[in-house]
Amino acid sequence: MSYFGEDINQYLIAFKNGDKSQFDTFFNKYHDYFLSWAVYYLVNKDNREDVISETYFKICKYIYSFNSKEDGYNWIIRIIQNTARTINKKELRCKTVDIDSIYLTEGHDPYSEVDIKIDLDRLFKNKDFTNYVIAVLSFRKGRTQEEIADMLGISKSAVCQRMSKIREVVENYSKKN
């Protein structure tokens, strides 16, 4: 068993048996240590608190599946590692779409609001209104993907996926014209 294993197992067994009173002690004792592991596994270190909060949530959710004969420390580190990997994958999928890399029409200034409005209207308005709104908020209003997600009440990853589709449509349009 690991160095922290026996101590962590005592806390986990207590949680499993319904004693939630020592959770604060457990949290305060190991929070910084678990945080350092989250930082180790993450690409974007700003997500460390998200990993830790998700880890504590999963500990509470899956405590009844924990085998007390196992090393509790390794069980928690695996949760941290898998949570960090999931967040890393989401980060890699969500690439920021930069207007500098998109040419709406050849010979036109990509920052011209008139050209962008006409082209976005032509490309999206009658087909997919949500994509139209996202394109307008991003290209014309300069909103970030996080701001757009908050405004529309959808996840950032949904905005990222839609921005990828928008980029493809705009790039195909610029190649034709």
mmCIF file of C-alpha atoms in Angstrom:
data_model
loop_
_atom_site.group_PDB
_atom_site.id
_atom_site.type_symbol
_atom_site.label_atom_id
_atom_site.label_comp_id
_atom_site.label_asym_id
_atom_site.label_seq_id
_atom_site.Cartn_x
_atom_site.Cartn_y
_atom_site.Cartn_z
ATOM 1 C CA MET A 1 0.000 0.000 0.000
ATOM 2 C CA SER A 2 1.218 3.525 -0.753
ATOM 3 C CA TYR A 3 2.552 5.997 1.787
ATOM 4 C CA PHE A 4 -0.820 7.760 2.125
ATOM 5 C CA GLY A 5 -2.877 4.652 1.422
ATOM 6 C CA GLU A 6 -3.735 3.560 4.939
ATOM 7 C CA ASP A 7 -4.718 7.041 6.084
ATOM 8 C CA ILE A 8 -6.799 7.704 2.975
ATOM 9 C CA ASN A 9 -8.417 4.279 3.277
ATOM 10 C CA GLN A 10 -9.567 5.139 6.811
ATOM 11 C CA TYR A 11 -11.299 8.254 5.508
ATOM 12 C CA LEU A 12 -12.816 6.426 2.543
ATOM 13 C CA ILE A 13 -14.106 3.576 4.713
ATOM 14 C CA ALA A 14 -15.673 6.139 7.060
ATOM 15 C CA PHE A 15 -17.344 7.862 4.061
ATOM 16 C CA LYS A 16 -18.530 4.520 2.753
ATOM 17 C CA ASN A 17 -20.089 3.725 6.124
ATOM 18 C CA GLY A 18 -21.969 7.024 6.078
ATOM 19 C CA ASP A 19 -19.691 9.125 8.315
ATOM 20 C CA LYS A 20 -19.423 12.390 6.394
ATOM 21 C CA SER A 21 -18.174 14.369 9.408
ATOM 22 C CA GLN A 22 -14.500 13.897 8.530
ATOM 23 C CA PHE A 23 -14.827 15.002 4.937
ATOM 24 C CA ASP A 24 -13.653 18.543 5.797
ATOM 25 C CA THR A 25 -10.592 17.140 7.540
ATOM 26 C CA PHE A 26 -9.865 14.884 4.570
ATOM 27 C CA PHE A 27 -10.370 17.784 2.158
ATOM 28 C CA ASN A 28 -8.085 20.157 4.088
ATOM 29 C CA LYS A 29 -5.420 17.505 4.631
ATOM 30 C CA TYR A 30 -5.094 16.281 1.028
ATOM 31 C CA HIS A 31 -6.446 19.127 -1.118
ATOM 32 C CA ASP A 32 -3.056 20.664 -1.959
ATOM 33 C CA TYR A 33 -1.525 17.275 -2.620
ATOM 34 C CA PHE A 34 -4.319 16.272 -5.004
ATOM 35 C CA LEU A 35 -4.103 19.712 -6.604
ATOM 36 C CA SER A 36 -0.435 19.114 -7.417
ATOM 37 C CA TRP A 37 -1.357 15.846 -9.138
ATOM 38 C CA ALA A 38 -4.049 17.627 -11.154
ATOM 39 C CA VAL A 39 -1.501 20.221 -12.288
ATOM 40 C CA TYR A 40 0.859 17.411 -13.272
ATOM 41 C CA TYR A 41 -1.719 15.791 -15.584
ATOM 42 C CA LEU A 42 -3.293 18.936 -17.075
ATOM 43 C CA VAL A 43 -2.242 20.749 -20.223
ATOM 44 C CA ASN A 44 -4.037 23.949 -19.176
ATOM 45 C CA LYS A 45 -3.155 24.484 -15.519
ATOM 46 C CA ASP A 46 -6.112 26.856 -15.059
ATOM 47 C CA ASN A 47 -8.413 23.823 -14.963
ATOM 48 C CA ARG A 48 -6.854 22.391 -11.787
ATOM 49 C CA GLU A 49 -9.714 23.412 -9.474
ATOM 50 C CA ASP A 50 -12.240 21.930 -11.920
ATOM 51 C CA VAL A 51 -10.398 18.605 -11.788
ATOM 52 C CA ILE A 52 -10.300 18.630 -7.988
ATOM 53 C CA SER A 53 -13.977 19.531 -7.592
ATOM 54 C CA GLU A 54 -14.927 16.841 -10.109
ATOM 55 C CA THR A 55 -12.692 14.377 -8.236
ATOM 56 C CA TYR A 56 -14.411 15.068 -4.906
ATOM 57 C CA PHE A 57 -17.771 14.742 -6.636
ATOM 58 C CA LYS A 58 -16.753 11.348 -8.071
ATOM 59 C CA ILE A 59 -15.415 10.196 -4.701
ATOM 60 C CA CYS A 60 -18.828 10.912 -3.165
ATOM 61 C CA LYS A 61 -20.690 9.402 -6.113
ATOM 62 C CA TYR A 62 -18.666 6.184 -6.375
ATOM 63 C CA ILE A 63 -17.673 5.638 -2.737
ATOM 64 C CA TYR A 64 -19.916 2.584 -2.508
ATOM 65 C CA SER A 65 -18.003 0.897 -5.342
ATOM 66 C CA PHE A 66 -14.679 1.453 -3.551
ATOM 67 C CA ASN A 67 -13.056 -1.798 -2.406
ATOM 68 C CA SER A 68 -11.519 -1.118 1.016
ATOM 69 C CA LYS A 69 -8.863 -3.774 0.352
ATOM 70 C CA GLU A 70 -7.509 -1.616 -2.489
ATOM 71 C CA ASP A 71 -5.219 1.331 -2.030
ATOM 72 C CA GLY A 72 -7.492 4.388 -1.668
ATOM 73 C CA TYR A 73 -4.678 6.714 -2.656
ATOM 74 C CA ASN A 74 -4.229 4.999 -6.024
ATOM 75 C CA TRP A 75 -8.007 4.948 -6.531
ATOM 76 C CA ILE A 76 -8.197 8.737 -6.058
ATOM 77 C CA ILE A 77 -5.121 9.430 -8.202
ATOM 78 C CA ARG A 78 -6.710 7.390 -11.028
ATOM 79 C CA ILE A 79 -9.849 9.532 -10.698
ATOM 80 C CA ILE A 80 -7.724 12.702 -10.906
ATOM 81 C CA GLN A 81 -5.797 11.330 -13.873
ATOM 82 C CA ASN A 82 -8.908 10.285 -15.820
ATOM 83 C CA THR A 83 -10.699 13.555 -15.072
ATOM 84 C CA ALA A 84 -7.669 15.560 -16.219
ATOM 85 C CA ARG A 85 -7.454 13.500 -19.414
ATOM 86 C CA THR A 86 -11.120 14.164 -20.154
ATOM 87 C CA ILE A 87 -10.641 17.900 -19.661
ATOM 88 C CA ASN A 88 -7.478 17.843 -21.798
ATOM 89 C CA LYS A 89 -9.378 16.147 -24.624
ATOM 90 C CA LYS A 90 -12.109 18.797 -24.466
ATOM 91 C CA GLU A 91 -9.494 21.550 -24.533
ATOM 92 C CA LEU A 92 -7.823 20.058 -27.611
ATOM 93 C CA ARG A 93 -11.135 19.719 -29.450
ATOM 94 C CA CYS A 94 -12.100 23.316 -28.752
ATOM 95 C CA LYS A 95 -9.747 25.325 -30.909
ATOM 96 C CA THR A 96 -10.379 29.028 -31.087
ATOM 97 C CA VAL A 97 -11.501 30.139 -34.516
ATOM 98 C CA ASP A 98 -9.568 33.229 -35.569
ATOM 99 C CA ILE A 99 -11.082 35.540 -38.166
ATOM 100 C CA ASP A 100 -7.590 36.331 -39.497
ATOM 101 C CA SER A 101 -7.411 32.826 -40.961
ATOM 102 C CA ILE A 102 -10.731 33.145 -42.800
ATOM 103 C CA TYR A 103 -11.140 34.958 -46.100
ATOM 104 C CA LEU A 104 -14.795 35.669 -46.703
ATOM 105 C CA THR A 105 -14.500 36.874 -50.268
ATOM 106 C CA GLU A 106 -11.408 37.394 -52.341
ATOM 107 C CA GLY A 107 -10.373 41.026 -52.602
ATOM 108 C CA HIS A 108 -12.491 42.183 -49.668
ATOM 109 C CA ASP A 109 -11.404 43.311 -46.243
ATOM 110 C CA PRO A 110 -12.332 40.456 -43.866
ATOM 111 C CA TYR A 111 -13.046 43.026 -41.157
ATOM 112 C CA SER A 112 -15.569 44.937 -43.212
ATOM 113 C CA GLU A 113 -18.872 44.611 -41.354
ATOM 114 C CA VAL A 114 -20.869 45.002 -44.561
ATOM 115 C CA ASP A 115 -19.115 42.093 -46.312
ATOM 116 C CA ILE A 116 -19.326 39.902 -43.225
ATOM 117 C CA LYS A 117 -23.024 40.686 -42.714
ATOM 118 C CA ILE A 118 -23.924 39.981 -46.337
ATOM 119 C CA ASP A 119 -21.899 36.798 -46.451
ATOM 120 C CA LEU A 120 -23.115 35.504 -43.089
ATOM 121 C CA ASP A 121 -26.699 36.266 -44.071
ATOM 122 C CA ARG A 122 -26.233 34.418 -47.349
ATOM 123 C CA LEU A 123 -24.445 31.460 -45.746
ATOM 124 C CA PHE A 124 -26.444 30.809 -42.584
ATOM 125 C CA LYS A 125 -29.572 32.837 -41.943
ATOM 126 C CA ASN A 126 -32.077 30.672 -43.803
ATOM 127 C CA LYS A 127 -30.334 27.373 -43.038
ATOM 128 C CA ASP A 128 -29.254 27.211 -39.405
ATOM 129 C CA PHE A 129 -30.224 30.131 -37.222
ATOM 130 C CA THR A 130 -28.050 29.065 -34.267
ATOM 131 C CA ASN A 131 -24.943 28.934 -36.457
ATOM 132 C CA TYR A 132 -25.905 32.323 -37.878
ATOM 133 C CA VAL A 133 -26.167 33.804 -34.363
ATOM 134 C CA ILE A 134 -22.845 32.252 -33.315
ATOM 135 C CA ALA A 135 -21.126 33.526 -36.481
ATOM 136 C CA VAL A 136 -22.493 37.045 -36.005
ATOM 137 C CA LEU A 137 -21.534 37.127 -32.316
ATOM 138 C CA SER A 138 -18.062 35.862 -33.095
ATOM 139 C CA PHE A 139 -17.186 37.704 -36.312
ATOM 140 C CA ARG A 140 -19.177 40.920 -36.050
ATOM 141 C CA LYS A 141 -19.362 41.439 -32.310
ATOM 142 C CA GLY A 142 -15.981 39.939 -31.401
ATOM 143 C CA ARG A 143 -17.376 37.751 -28.621
ATOM 144 C CA THR A 144 -15.324 34.876 -27.216
ATOM 145 C CA GLN A 145 -16.565 31.307 -27.315
ATOM 146 C CA GLU A 146 -17.135 31.410 -23.540
ATOM 147 C CA GLU A 147 -19.270 34.546 -23.859
ATOM 148 C CA ILE A 148 -21.278 33.022 -26.699
ATOM 149 C CA ALA A 149 -21.862 29.841 -24.701
ATOM 150 C CA ASP A 150 -23.109 31.899 -21.737
ATOM 151 C CA MET A 151 -25.365 34.050 -23.935
ATOM 152 C CA LEU A 152 -26.960 31.110 -25.706
ATOM 153 C CA GLY A 153 -27.058 28.802 -22.688
ATOM 154 C CA ILE A 154 -25.078 26.041 -24.378
ATOM 155 C CA SER A 155 -21.745 24.438 -23.538
ATOM 156 C CA LYS A 156 -18.439 25.811 -24.754
ATOM 157 C CA SER A 157 -17.756 22.533 -26.537
ATOM 158 C CA ALA A 158 -21.035 22.916 -28.470
ATOM 159 C CA VAL A 159 -19.939 26.405 -29.515
ATOM 160 C CA CYS A 160 -16.523 25.004 -30.529
ATOM 161 C CA GLN A 161 -18.125 22.290 -32.645
ATOM 162 C CA ARG A 162 -20.432 24.769 -34.332
ATOM 163 C CA MET A 163 -17.532 27.179 -34.924
ATOM 164 C CA SER A 164 -15.645 24.378 -36.689
ATOM 165 C CA LYS A 165 -18.639 23.823 -38.987
ATOM 166 C CA ILE A 166 -18.996 27.560 -39.541
ATOM 167 C CA ARG A 167 -15.328 27.804 -40.441
ATOM 168 C CA GLU A 168 -15.687 24.970 -42.994
ATOM 169 C CA VAL A 169 -18.701 26.652 -44.612
ATOM 170 C CA VAL A 170 -16.947 30.027 -44.764
ATOM 171 C CA GLU A 171 -13.731 28.518 -46.145
ATOM 172 C CA ASN A 172 -15.670 26.587 -48.811
ATOM 173 C CA TYR A 173 -17.524 29.763 -49.718
ATOM 174 C CA SER A 174 -14.306 31.762 -50.013
ATOM 175 C CA LYS A 175 -12.765 29.083 -52.282
ATOM 176 C CA LYS A 176 -15.747 29.235 -54.645
ATOM 177 C CA ASN A 177 -15.740 33.024 -54.859
#
